[in-house]
Amino acid sequence: MTDPATPQAPHDWRPERFMVIAAHPDDADFGPAATAARWIDAGSVGWLVCCTSGDAGGEDLEADPLALAALREEEQRVAAAIVGYAGISFLHQPDGALANDLALRELLVREIRTFRPDAVLATDPETLFYGDGGINHTDHRAAGMAAVDAAYPAARNPMAFPWLARAGLAAHNVRRLYLFWSNHPTVRVDISATIGRKIDALRAHPSQIRHLEKLDERMRSWAAEDGEAIGVEAGEALRLIVIDEDADEAPGPATDAEATADR
Ligand SMILES: [Zn+2]
């Protein structure tokens, strides 16, 4: 787990507003849910975007994909309430056939320009294999790549999808990307206080999790590995891409003067 680029201090930058872009319901909860919960507890506002509704996420050939999608949206709504997101958008793209095409990027640019996040969290599109032990789902790669392309340059370029700006969705600068399920994490967030919320959020997806009784132990053991690197009980590893350096504007620990000015 040791990466030469990994700082030994827990990552403590915090966006005022952040958006998690995921391929399927449950991805955000297996992903950065505890970081999201930590930031929300500290005053950030988070929004979740699910590109698909997970209509192929089962093994029953007789299952009705629309009924499965509805069930998984409901599971994700319950989980999102546990994490504390302000809301969710479902883009209703086809599960298993997600493509980083212009149509998906336009949908994501709409979401970004509407919610106006400082940071976007998405699956690392460079993860084709998980180390030597597994293949990253094609939808995860497509959603990650589309999120990256939507965040930069499309969201900040008023001439990209110009009908959006003409309709009032002004260009917006996403300043940072945090990529999850990365083979090259660069920061780790202390999630000791919120790992329980992540596990509770995952329990809200019973259609997807086979061994609920083992979930707690499994998630805590994974989080312990990332926590160890920063000297805490539980951590989440993310690959940080800084698009705009913003030392002066970082919300970080706000001073009293700044906090007053915001009101
Ligand atoms: Zn997934």
XYZ file of N, CA and C and ligand atoms in Angstrom:
790
model
N 0.830 -1.206 0.000
C 0.000 0.000 0.000
C 0.866 1.258 0.000
N 2.186 1.075 0.248
C 2.993 2.288 0.351
C 3.300 2.847 -1.017
N 2.989 4.100 -1.194
C 3.198 4.775 -2.464
C 4.110 5.951 -2.150
N 5.180 6.121 -2.929
C 6.116 7.198 -2.583
C 5.450 8.575 -2.588
N 4.353 8.724 -3.375
C 3.699 10.032 -3.458
C 2.729 10.258 -2.297
N 2.505 9.231 -1.494
C 1.491 9.345 -0.454
C 1.991 10.180 0.716
N 1.272 11.246 1.032
C 1.679 12.018 2.204
C 1.351 11.225 3.459
N 2.084 11.441 4.487
C 1.833 10.697 5.714
C 0.779 11.378 6.592
N 0.415 12.618 6.236
C -0.617 13.296 7.018
C -1.976 13.055 6.359
N -3.053 12.933 7.157
C -4.378 12.797 6.561
C -4.681 14.010 5.682
N -5.381 13.776 4.576
C -5.729 14.863 3.663
C -6.838 15.694 4.291
N -6.649 17.007 4.412
C -7.672 17.764 5.135
C -8.276 18.918 4.353
N -8.021 19.018 3.054
C -8.722 20.031 2.252
C -10.180 19.599 2.161
N -11.073 20.568 2.114
C -12.494 20.217 2.047
C -13.212 21.146 1.091
N -13.947 20.607 0.126
C -14.702 21.465 -0.778
C -15.961 21.988 -0.084
N -16.387 23.189 -0.449
C -17.691 23.673 0.050
C -18.815 22.866 -0.591
N -18.637 22.583 -1.897
C -19.646 21.818 -2.633
C -18.924 20.735 -3.427
N -19.450 19.525 -3.386
C -18.835 18.449 -4.163
C -19.903 17.578 -4.797
N -19.522 16.964 -5.912
C -20.437 16.087 -6.646
C -19.752 14.753 -6.856
N -20.443 13.670 -6.490
C -19.941 12.326 -6.766
C -20.652 11.822 -8.014
N -19.872 11.434 -9.015
C -20.438 10.897 -10.257
C -20.108 9.407 -10.305
N -21.153 8.573 -10.349
C -20.968 7.127 -10.284
C -21.691 6.459 -11.444
N -21.239 5.267 -11.806
C -21.911 4.537 -12.887
C -23.207 3.915 -12.390
N -23.149 3.259 -11.235
C -24.285 2.466 -10.738
C -24.684 2.889 -9.333
N -25.953 2.627 -8.958
C -26.293 2.732 -7.544
C -25.382 1.762 -6.778
N -24.886 2.149 -5.703
C -23.967 1.483 -4.756
C -22.490 1.819 -4.997
N -22.114 2.269 -6.203
C -20.703 2.610 -6.450
C -20.221 3.693 -5.479
N -21.026 4.727 -5.307
C -20.604 5.835 -4.441
C -20.438 5.363 -3.003
N -21.213 4.328 -2.622
C -21.150 3.849 -1.240
C -19.975 2.908 -1.034
N -19.671 2.074 -2.026
C -18.425 1.302 -1.967
C -17.223 2.238 -2.156
N -17.427 3.355 -2.787
C -16.356 4.313 -3.069
C -16.133 5.285 -1.920
N -16.328 6.594 -2.184
C -15.893 7.597 -1.199
C -16.976 8.028 -0.202
N -17.880 7.107 0.193
C -19.009 7.505 1.046
C -18.563 8.073 2.391
N -17.506 7.505 2.955
C -17.099 7.971 4.286
C -16.425 9.338 4.207
N -15.711 9.582 3.098
C -15.152 10.931 2.876
C -16.293 11.920 2.683
N -17.284 11.527 1.877
C -18.442 12.404 1.655
C -19.124 12.727 2.983
N -19.327 11.694 3.811
C -19.999 11.908 5.106
C -19.175 12.835 5.997
N -17.852 12.649 5.968
C -16.980 13.507 6.791
C -17.102 14.963 6.345
N -17.049 15.174 5.030
C -17.143 16.546 4.524
C -18.516 17.155 4.828
N -19.560 16.360 4.664
C -20.915 16.868 4.931
C -21.052 17.233 6.412
N -20.516 16.395 7.280
C -20.567 16.694 8.719
C -19.860 18.011 9.043
N -18.822 18.321 8.251
C -18.047 19.545 8.498
C -18.664 20.762 7.813
N -19.778 20.584 7.073
C -20.468 21.726 6.485
C -20.509 21.764 4.967
N -19.887 20.790 4.298
C -19.941 20.752 2.834
C -21.330 20.313 2.373
N -21.666 20.667 1.130
C -22.907 20.211 0.523
C -22.540 19.261 -0.611
N -23.115 18.059 -0.587
C -22.779 17.045 -1.586
C -23.973 16.659 -2.437
N -23.699 16.300 -3.680
C -24.748 15.845 -4.600
C -24.250 14.584 -5.278
N -25.155 13.620 -5.475
C -24.783 12.347 -6.089
C -25.433 12.223 -7.464
N -24.649 11.818 -8.443
C -25.177 11.559 -9.793
C -24.915 10.095 -10.129
N -25.979 9.344 -10.449
C -25.837 7.954 -10.888
C -26.144 7.903 -12.378
N -25.172 7.520 -13.179
C -25.362 7.511 -14.629
C -26.375 6.450 -15.062
N -26.324 5.271 -14.428
C -27.313 4.231 -14.726
C -28.090 3.953 -13.452
N -29.149 3.182 -13.584
C -29.892 2.782 -12.389
C -29.647 1.313 -12.068
N -28.604 0.742 -12.678
C -28.211 -0.615 -12.314
C -29.189 -1.681 -12.763
N -29.800 -1.479 -13.941
C -30.859 -2.402 -14.390
C -30.333 -3.761 -14.844
N -28.981 -3.923 -14.896
C -28.417 -5.242 -15.229
C -27.712 -5.848 -14.026
N -27.957 -5.283 -12.849
C -27.224 -5.708 -11.657
C -27.877 -6.868 -10.938
N -28.030 -7.993 -11.625
C -28.602 -9.181 -11.000
C -28.279 -10.395 -11.833
N -28.696 -11.567 -11.355
C -28.390 -12.796 -12.091
C -29.652 -13.544 -12.468
N -30.818 -12.926 -12.247
C -32.090 -13.570 -12.544
C -32.554 -13.123 -13.924
N -32.469 -14.058 -14.901
C -32.835 -13.715 -16.280
C -34.288 -13.304 -16.402
N -35.131 -13.777 -15.466
C -36.559 -13.475 -15.537
C -36.885 -12.125 -14.897
N -35.898 -11.513 -14.246
C -36.177 -10.263 -13.536
C -36.527 -9.162 -14.535
N -37.408 -8.290 -14.122
C -37.798 -7.147 -14.956
C -36.764 -6.036 -14.735
N -36.008 -5.679 -15.793
C -34.954 -4.663 -15.599
C -35.492 -3.343 -15.059
N -36.700 -2.965 -15.465
C -37.252 -1.688 -14.984
C -37.578 -1.766 -13.494
N -38.082 -2.944 -13.076
C -38.382 -3.110 -11.640
C -37.081 -3.103 -10.843
N -36.040 -3.743 -11.389
C -34.743 -3.748 -10.701
C -34.185 -2.327 -10.613
N -34.316 -1.570 -11.695
C -33.838 -0.183 -11.681
C -34.565 0.628 -10.608
N -35.869 0.444 -10.522
C -36.649 1.195 -9.531
C -36.224 0.814 -8.111
N -36.008 -0.502 -7.899
C -35.564 -0.970 -6.583
C -34.200 -0.377 -6.239
N -33.299 -0.380 -7.213
C -31.948 0.096 -6.928
C -31.915 1.610 -6.722
N -32.787 2.330 -7.425
C -32.877 3.779 -7.162
C -33.354 4.022 -5.737
N -34.326 3.223 -5.308
C -34.840 3.401 -3.944
C -33.748 3.069 -2.924
N -33.008 1.977 -3.175
C -31.912 1.629 -2.267
C -30.897 2.777 -2.206
N -30.601 3.358 -3.379
C -29.607 4.428 -3.403
C -30.114 5.686 -2.694
N -31.424 5.925 -2.783
C -31.975 7.101 -2.073
C -31.830 6.939 -0.560
N -32.089 5.731 -0.082
C -31.952 5.464 1.359
C -30.484 5.634 1.776
N -29.574 5.052 0.977
C -28.144 5.144 1.294
C -27.668 6.596 1.265
N -28.140 7.352 0.275
C -27.705 8.748 0.141
C -28.173 9.580 1.336
N -29.351 9.252 1.851
C -29.845 9.974 3.032
C -28.965 9.663 4.239
N -28.468 8.427 4.323
C -27.587 8.054 5.435
C -26.270 8.837 5.344
N -25.726 8.933 4.127
C -24.471 9.683 3.952
C -24.719 11.179 4.169
N -25.878 11.659 3.729
C -26.230 13.062 3.954
C -26.198 13.948 2.724
N -26.215 13.332 1.540
C -26.247 14.133 0.311
C -27.492 15.019 0.281
N -27.341 16.187 -0.352
C -28.483 17.091 -0.496
C -29.471 16.562 -1.540
N -29.010 15.714 -2.439
C -29.910 15.156 -3.445
C -29.176 14.231 -4.391
N -29.969 13.574 -5.270
C -29.417 12.633 -6.256
C -30.034 12.914 -7.614
N -29.247 12.759 -8.668
C -29.785 12.744 -10.022
C -29.523 11.368 -10.625
N -30.540 10.779 -11.217
C -30.378 9.535 -11.980
C -30.474 9.897 -13.457
N -29.446 9.528 -14.212
C -29.410 9.899 -15.626
C -30.021 8.824 -16.529
N -30.343 7.655 -15.959
C -31.075 6.601 -16.681
C -30.397 6.139 -17.960
N -29.070 6.072 -17.923
C -28.337 5.496 -19.052
C -28.339 3.968 -18.911
N -28.070 3.251 -20.012
C -28.178 1.778 -19.949
C -27.025 1.124 -19.187
N -27.391 0.303 -18.204
C -26.409 -0.429 -17.396
C -25.687 -1.437 -18.286
N -24.355 -1.409 -18.246
C -23.555 -2.332 -19.045
C -23.216 -1.790 -20.415
N -23.834 -0.680 -20.783
C -23.613 -0.114 -22.116
C -23.302 1.377 -22.029
N -22.780 1.789 -20.866
C -22.479 3.215 -20.692
C -21.323 3.605 -21.614
N -21.462 4.725 -22.300
C -20.398 5.180 -23.203
C -20.060 6.622 -22.891
N -18.778 6.921 -22.926
C -18.348 8.310 -22.764
C -18.560 9.025 -24.096
N -19.832 9.318 -24.369
C -20.138 10.002 -25.633
C -20.627 11.419 -25.334
N -20.883 12.164 -26.400
C -21.291 13.565 -26.215
C -22.584 13.677 -25.436
N -23.496 12.706 -25.657
C -24.791 12.776 -24.963
C -24.593 12.662 -23.448
N -23.748 11.712 -23.018
C -23.509 11.567 -21.576
C -22.772 12.792 -21.032
N -21.794 13.277 -21.805
C -21.045 14.441 -21.307
C -21.954 15.663 -21.175
N -22.887 15.813 -22.110
C -23.808 16.954 -21.988
C -24.661 16.812 -20.721
N -25.132 15.594 -20.451
C -25.924 15.390 -19.229
C -25.099 15.742 -17.991
N -23.829 15.345 -17.998
C -22.979 15.620 -16.832
C -22.647 17.106 -16.717
N -22.434 17.763 -17.861
C -22.173 19.211 -17.817
C -23.391 19.936 -17.254
N -24.580 19.492 -17.646
C -25.810 20.063 -17.069
C -25.811 19.925 -15.553
N -25.475 18.734 -15.068
C -25.454 18.493 -13.615
C -24.428 19.398 -12.939
N -23.231 19.453 -13.519
C -22.156 20.247 -12.912
C -22.521 21.728 -12.910
N -23.056 22.213 -14.020
C -23.372 23.653 -14.078
C -24.582 24.005 -13.217
N -25.421 23.031 -12.954
C -26.578 23.288 -12.094
C -26.152 23.319 -10.624
N -25.379 22.321 -10.202
C -25.006 22.214 -8.778
C -23.768 23.038 -8.433
N -22.856 23.217 -9.395
C -21.659 24.054 -9.280
C -20.713 23.600 -8.158
N -20.217 22.358 -8.282
C -19.297 21.844 -7.257
C -17.879 22.377 -7.406
N -17.175 22.512 -6.276
C -15.739 22.819 -6.298
C -14.948 21.578 -6.704
N -15.431 20.425 -6.256
C -14.717 19.171 -6.509
C -15.686 18.132 -7.061
N -15.191 17.352 -8.013
C -15.942 16.206 -8.531
C -15.204 14.944 -8.122
N -15.951 13.974 -7.590
C -15.394 12.667 -7.237
C -15.922 11.657 -8.246
N -15.015 10.877 -8.823
C -15.428 9.921 -9.848
C -14.484 8.732 -9.834
N -14.907 7.652 -10.499
C -14.042 6.481 -10.611
C -12.847 6.823 -11.488
N -11.669 6.322 -11.096
C -10.459 6.600 -11.886
C -10.579 5.887 -13.235
N -10.657 6.657 -14.342
C -10.859 6.007 -15.647
C -9.626 5.260 -16.124
N -8.489 5.484 -15.448
C -7.271 4.760 -15.842
C -7.180 3.381 -15.201
N -8.131 3.067 -14.323
C -8.121 1.741 -13.709
C -8.798 0.747 -14.644
N -7.991 -0.006 -15.385
C -8.533 -1.072 -16.232
C -8.560 -2.362 -15.426
N -7.472 -2.609 -14.684
C -7.401 -3.761 -13.779
C -7.182 -3.232 -12.368
N -7.684 -3.969 -11.373
C -7.403 -3.611 -9.982
C -6.097 -4.301 -9.601
N -4.997 -3.611 -9.695
C -3.702 -4.255 -9.464
C -3.599 -5.442 -10.410
N -3.335 -6.626 -9.847
C -3.295 -7.845 -10.666
C -4.528 -8.696 -10.408
N -5.503 -8.149 -9.687
C -6.562 -9.028 -9.187
C -7.960 -8.593 -9.505
N -8.282 -8.345 -10.762
C -9.669 -8.049 -11.082
C -9.759 -7.044 -12.206
N -10.914 -7.036 -12.851
C -11.145 -6.146 -13.992
C -12.162 -5.090 -13.576
N -11.858 -3.855 -13.875
C -12.778 -2.762 -13.549
C -13.889 -2.725 -14.605
N -15.128 -2.744 -14.134
C -16.317 -2.754 -15.006
C -16.238 -1.638 -16.058
N -16.614 -1.974 -17.261
C -16.575 -0.991 -18.358
C -17.369 0.274 -18.029
N -18.512 0.139 -17.336
C -19.298 1.329 -16.972
C -18.528 2.243 -16.017
N -17.741 1.629 -15.113
C -16.958 2.455 -14.179
C -15.931 3.286 -14.948
N -15.307 2.638 -15.954
C -14.295 3.357 -16.738
C -14.955 4.462 -17.566
N -16.112 4.130 -18.163
C -16.796 5.114 -19.020
C -17.302 6.294 -18.190
N -17.882 5.992 -17.028
C -18.399 7.076 -16.176
C -17.255 7.969 -15.702
N -16.127 7.346 -15.351
C -14.980 8.126 -14.890
C -14.443 9.028 -15.982
N -14.319 8.466 -17.185
C -13.783 9.268 -18.293
C -14.752 10.402 -18.653
N -16.039 10.099 -18.656
C -17.029 11.138 -18.976
C -17.034 12.233 -17.908
N -16.852 11.838 -16.648
C -16.821 12.829 -15.563
C -15.614 13.746 -15.722
N -14.467 13.141 -16.064
C -13.259 13.943 -16.269
C -13.471 14.909 -17.437
N -13.997 14.402 -18.543
C -14.174 15.239 -19.734
C -15.250 16.313 -19.530
N -16.252 15.996 -18.720
C -17.293 16.992 -18.433
C -16.752 18.088 -17.518
N -15.961 17.657 -16.516
C -15.414 18.639 -15.566
C -14.439 19.580 -16.259
N -13.660 19.027 -17.177
C -12.677 19.824 -17.900
C -12.522 19.293 -19.299
N -12.644 20.102 -20.330
C -12.940 21.530 -20.264
C -14.425 21.887 -20.391
N -15.303 20.897 -20.636
C -16.650 21.258 -21.086
C -17.413 22.144 -20.106
N -17.365 21.822 -18.797
C -18.190 22.588 -17.859
C -17.783 24.059 -17.812
N -16.466 24.315 -18.009
C -15.994 25.702 -17.872
C -15.970 26.458 -19.193
N -16.273 25.782 -20.276
C -16.214 26.421 -21.592
C -17.626 26.754 -22.069
N -17.987 28.046 -22.091
C -19.362 28.390 -22.474
C -19.690 27.986 -23.900
N -18.639 27.761 -24.719
C -18.894 27.373 -26.112
C -19.053 25.860 -26.276
N -18.859 25.119 -25.201
C -19.174 23.686 -25.241
C -20.667 23.559 -24.946
N -21.400 22.835 -25.772
C -22.861 22.737 -25.636
C -23.450 24.141 -25.428
N -23.264 25.045 -26.399
C -23.591 26.470 -26.177
C -25.051 26.719 -25.808
N -25.933 25.759 -26.188
C -27.346 25.942 -25.827
C -27.543 25.901 -24.314
N -26.623 25.274 -23.597
C -26.769 25.240 -22.136
C -26.554 26.638 -21.547
N -25.479 27.298 -21.976
C -25.213 28.649 -21.457
C -26.332 29.600 -21.879
N -26.812 29.430 -23.137
C -27.908 30.307 -23.589
C -29.167 30.078 -22.777
N -29.314 28.870 -22.239
C -30.504 28.570 -21.428
C -30.288 28.941 -19.955
N -29.138 29.541 -19.652
C -28.939 30.030 -18.282
C -28.000 29.195 -17.436
N -27.476 28.090 -17.984
C -26.524 27.276 -17.218
C -25.112 27.776 -17.532
N -24.679 28.753 -16.757
C -23.398 29.418 -17.015
C -22.234 28.465 -16.792
N -21.140 28.739 -17.515
C -19.930 27.932 -17.367
C -19.500 27.916 -15.906
N -18.878 26.806 -15.504
C -18.469 26.662 -14.104
C -17.127 25.942 -14.035
N -16.227 26.455 -13.180
C -14.915 25.832 -13.010
C -14.932 24.820 -11.867
N -14.784 23.550 -12.212
C -14.504 22.528 -11.197
C -13.018 22.624 -10.916
N -12.641 22.778 -9.649
C -11.232 23.042 -9.346
C -10.427 21.793 -9.042
N -11.115 20.748 -8.615
C -10.385 19.524 -8.251
C -11.162 18.281 -8.638
N -10.423 17.238 -8.962
C -11.000 15.905 -9.127
C -10.433 15.007 -8.035
N -11.295 14.198 -7.451
C -10.847 13.144 -6.547
C -11.305 11.830 -7.169
N -10.348 11.002 -7.584
C -10.681 9.760 -8.274
C -10.600 8.585 -7.301
N -11.663 7.789 -7.281
C -11.664 6.633 -6.370
C -11.486 5.337 -7.159
N -11.186 4.242 -6.408
C -10.812 2.945 -6.989
C -9.620 3.127 -7.923
N -8.645 3.879 -7.448
C -7.464 4.163 -8.246
C -6.322 3.230 -7.864
N -5.531 2.859 -8.846
C -4.287 2.125 -8.553
C -3.184 3.075 -8.108
N -3.439 4.373 -8.207
C -2.403 5.361 -7.871
C -2.938 6.428 -6.923
N -3.423 6.034 -5.739
C -3.939 7.052 -4.819
C -2.819 7.975 -4.350
N -3.143 9.232 -4.174
C -2.133 10.196 -3.719
C -2.484 10.808 -2.370
N -3.750 10.703 -1.954
C -4.137 11.259 -0.648
C -5.015 10.237 0.083
N -5.027 10.357 1.394
C -5.905 9.508 2.200
C -6.632 10.381 3.226
N -7.932 10.156 3.321
C -8.776 10.943 4.227
C -9.035 10.103 5.479
N -8.963 10.741 6.630
C -9.269 10.061 7.899
C -10.782 9.882 7.999
N -11.230 8.631 7.916
C -12.678 8.363 7.963
C -13.053 7.600 9.237
N -12.186 7.699 10.247
C -12.452 6.945 11.490
C -13.840 7.262 12.055
N -14.277 8.527 11.895
C -15.559 8.933 12.497
C -16.754 8.566 11.615
N -16.513 8.237 10.337
C -17.654 8.048 9.432
C -17.671 6.682 8.744
N -16.732 5.792 9.053
C -16.725 4.467 8.428
C -18.027 3.720 8.740
N -18.593 3.959 9.906
C -19.867 3.318 10.270
C -21.000 3.756 9.350
N -20.998 5.041 8.963
C -22.041 5.546 8.052
C -21.902 4.890 6.681
N -20.638 4.698 6.239
C -20.406 4.050 4.948
C -20.981 2.623 4.972
N -20.733 1.910 6.065
C -21.231 0.530 6.169
C -22.763 0.526 6.225
N -23.340 1.473 6.958
C -24.804 1.567 7.002
C -25.371 1.874 5.616
N -24.679 2.749 4.871
C -25.140 3.084 3.518
C -25.072 1.836 2.628
N -24.018 1.053 2.770
C -23.900 -0.170 1.968
C -24.994 -1.176 2.318
N -25.376 -1.226 3.594
C -26.448 -2.138 4.016
C -27.782 -1.770 3.371
N -27.865 -0.547 2.875
C -29.104 -0.102 2.226
C -29.219 -0.627 0.790
N -28.239 -1.451 0.369
C -28.288 -2.044 -0.981
C -28.402 -3.570 -0.888
N -29.443 -4.086 -0.238
C -29.510 -5.546 -0.049
C -29.615 -6.313 -1.363
N -30.097 -5.691 -2.436
C -30.199 -6.418 -3.710
C -28.823 -6.726 -4.280
N -27.788 -6.045 -3.787
C -26.460 -6.181 -4.386
C -25.430 -6.868 -3.507
N -25.716 -6.958 -2.220
C -24.678 -7.446 -1.311
C -25.077 -8.809 -0.778
N -24.257 -9.817 -1.116
C -24.622 -11.197 -0.790
C -24.374 -11.540 0.669
N -23.239 -11.134 1.201
C -22.901 -11.563 2.561
C -22.885 -10.353 3.492
N -24.112 -9.894 3.803
C -24.225 -8.693 4.636
C -23.525 -8.879 5.976
N -23.528 -10.128 6.488
C -22.945 -10.369 7.814
C -21.425 -10.157 7.817
N -20.818 -10.280 6.629
C -19.357 -10.111 6.568
C -18.955 -8.693 6.160
N -19.964 -7.874 5.834
C -19.685 -6.555 5.272
C -18.870 -5.674 6.224
N -19.320 -5.641 7.476
C -18.686 -4.759 8.452
C -17.184 -5.067 8.567
N -16.886 -6.342 8.738
C -15.492 -6.759 8.923
C -14.662 -6.447 7.663
N -15.259 -6.751 6.498
C -14.541 -6.547 5.240
C -14.229 -5.067 5.014
N -15.233 -4.199 5.235
C -15.031 -2.773 4.975
C -14.042 -2.176 5.982
N -14.149 -2.607 7.246
C -13.229 -2.059 8.256
C -11.799 -2.527 8.004
N -11.662 -3.737 7.489
C -10.303 -4.220 7.245
C -9.672 -3.483 6.056
N -10.463 -3.206 5.008
C -9.930 -2.411 3.888
C -9.563 -0.995 4.355
N -10.471 -0.408 5.129
C -10.245 0.972 5.578
C -9.040 1.049 6.517
N -8.802 -0.042 7.252
C -7.667 -0.051 8.184
C -6.348 0.041 7.415
N -6.298 -0.617 6.238
C -5.056 -0.555 5.442
C -4.761 0.881 5.024
N -5.791 1.589 4.570
C -5.561 2.975 4.158
C -5.390 3.888 5.361
N -5.994 3.526 6.482
C -5.805 4.313 7.693
C -4.377 4.220 8.223
N -3.823 3.015 8.097
C -2.475 2.778 8.626
C -1.463 3.725 7.984
N -1.639 3.990 6.694
C -0.689 4.847 5.966
C -0.670 6.274 6.520
N -1.750 6.662 7.194
C -1.796 8.022 7.746
C -1.922 7.997 9.272
N -1.735 6.838 9.848
C -1.706 6.733 11.298
C -3.051 6.874 11.983
N -4.142 6.463 11.310
C -5.465 6.519 11.935
C -6.144 5.159 11.764
N -7.305 5.017 12.422
C -7.987 3.726 12.428
C -8.525 3.353 11.046
N -9.056 4.339 10.330
C -9.694 4.040 9.045
C -9.433 5.179 8.061
N -9.138 4.806 6.825
C -8.869 5.823 5.805
C -9.504 5.466 4.480
N -9.707 6.474 3.638
C -10.131 6.252 2.251
C -9.076 6.871 1.343
N -8.662 6.100 0.327
C -7.595 6.541 -0.570
C -8.195 7.127 -1.843
N -7.678 8.259 -2.260
C -8.176 8.943 -3.448
C -6.995 9.470 -4.259
N -7.197 9.577 -5.564
C -6.190 10.188 -6.415
C -6.644 11.614 -6.697
N -5.877 12.561 -6.208
C -6.264 13.968 -6.328
C -5.649 14.590 -7.576
N -6.498 15.213 -8.387
C -6.038 15.977 -9.542
C -6.454 17.431 -9.307
N -5.479 18.297 -9.145
C -5.787 19.713 -8.940
C -5.825 20.388 -10.306
N -6.985 20.867 -10.708
C -7.112 21.549 -12.012
C -6.718 23.012 -11.843
N -7.267 23.651 -10.808
C -6.927 25.046 -10.512
C -6.302 25.104 -9.128
N -5.076 25.615 -9.081
C -4.460 25.857 -7.776
C -5.287 26.942 -7.089
N -5.615 26.732 -5.851
C -6.508 27.706 -5.219
C -6.163 27.890 -3.746
N -4.865 27.992 -3.448
C -4.454 28.131 -2.045
C -5.195 29.271 -1.360
N -5.459 30.348 -2.123
C -6.106 31.507 -1.505
C -7.597 31.293 -1.272
N -8.205 30.456 -2.134
C -9.661 30.320 -2.033
C -10.093 29.052 -1.337
N -9.138 28.159 -0.997
C -9.537 26.883 -0.412
C -10.380 27.111 0.820
N -11.499 26.409 0.932
C -12.335 26.608 2.108
C -11.588 26.238 3.386
N -10.878 25.094 3.367
C -10.064 24.645 4.494
C -10.660 25.030 5.828
N -9.830 25.343 6.815
C -10.350 25.846 8.076
C -10.664 27.329 7.916
N -11.925 27.674 7.772
C -12.309 29.063 7.511
C -12.008 29.940 8.713
N -11.541 31.142 8.433
C -11.342 32.099 9.534
C -12.698 32.698 9.906
N -12.748 33.340 11.052
C -14.021 33.960 11.475
C -14.467 34.994 10.474
N -13.476 35.780 9.961
C -13.810 36.844 9.020
C -14.449 36.261 7.761
N -13.858 35.178 7.253
C -14.404 34.567 6.043
C -15.786 33.989 6.303
N -15.912 33.352 7.460
C -17.200 32.736 7.786
C -18.287 33.808 7.857
N -17.953 34.964 8.401
C -18.925 36.054 8.497
C -19.263 36.591 7.117
N -18.188 36.733 6.295
C -18.395 37.295 4.951
C -19.310 36.413 4.126
N -19.309 35.120 4.417
C -20.142 34.202 3.644
C -21.625 34.315 3.981
N -21.914 34.913 5.132
C -23.328 34.911 5.561
C -24.111 36.061 4.970
Zn -20.628 -0.413 -10.223
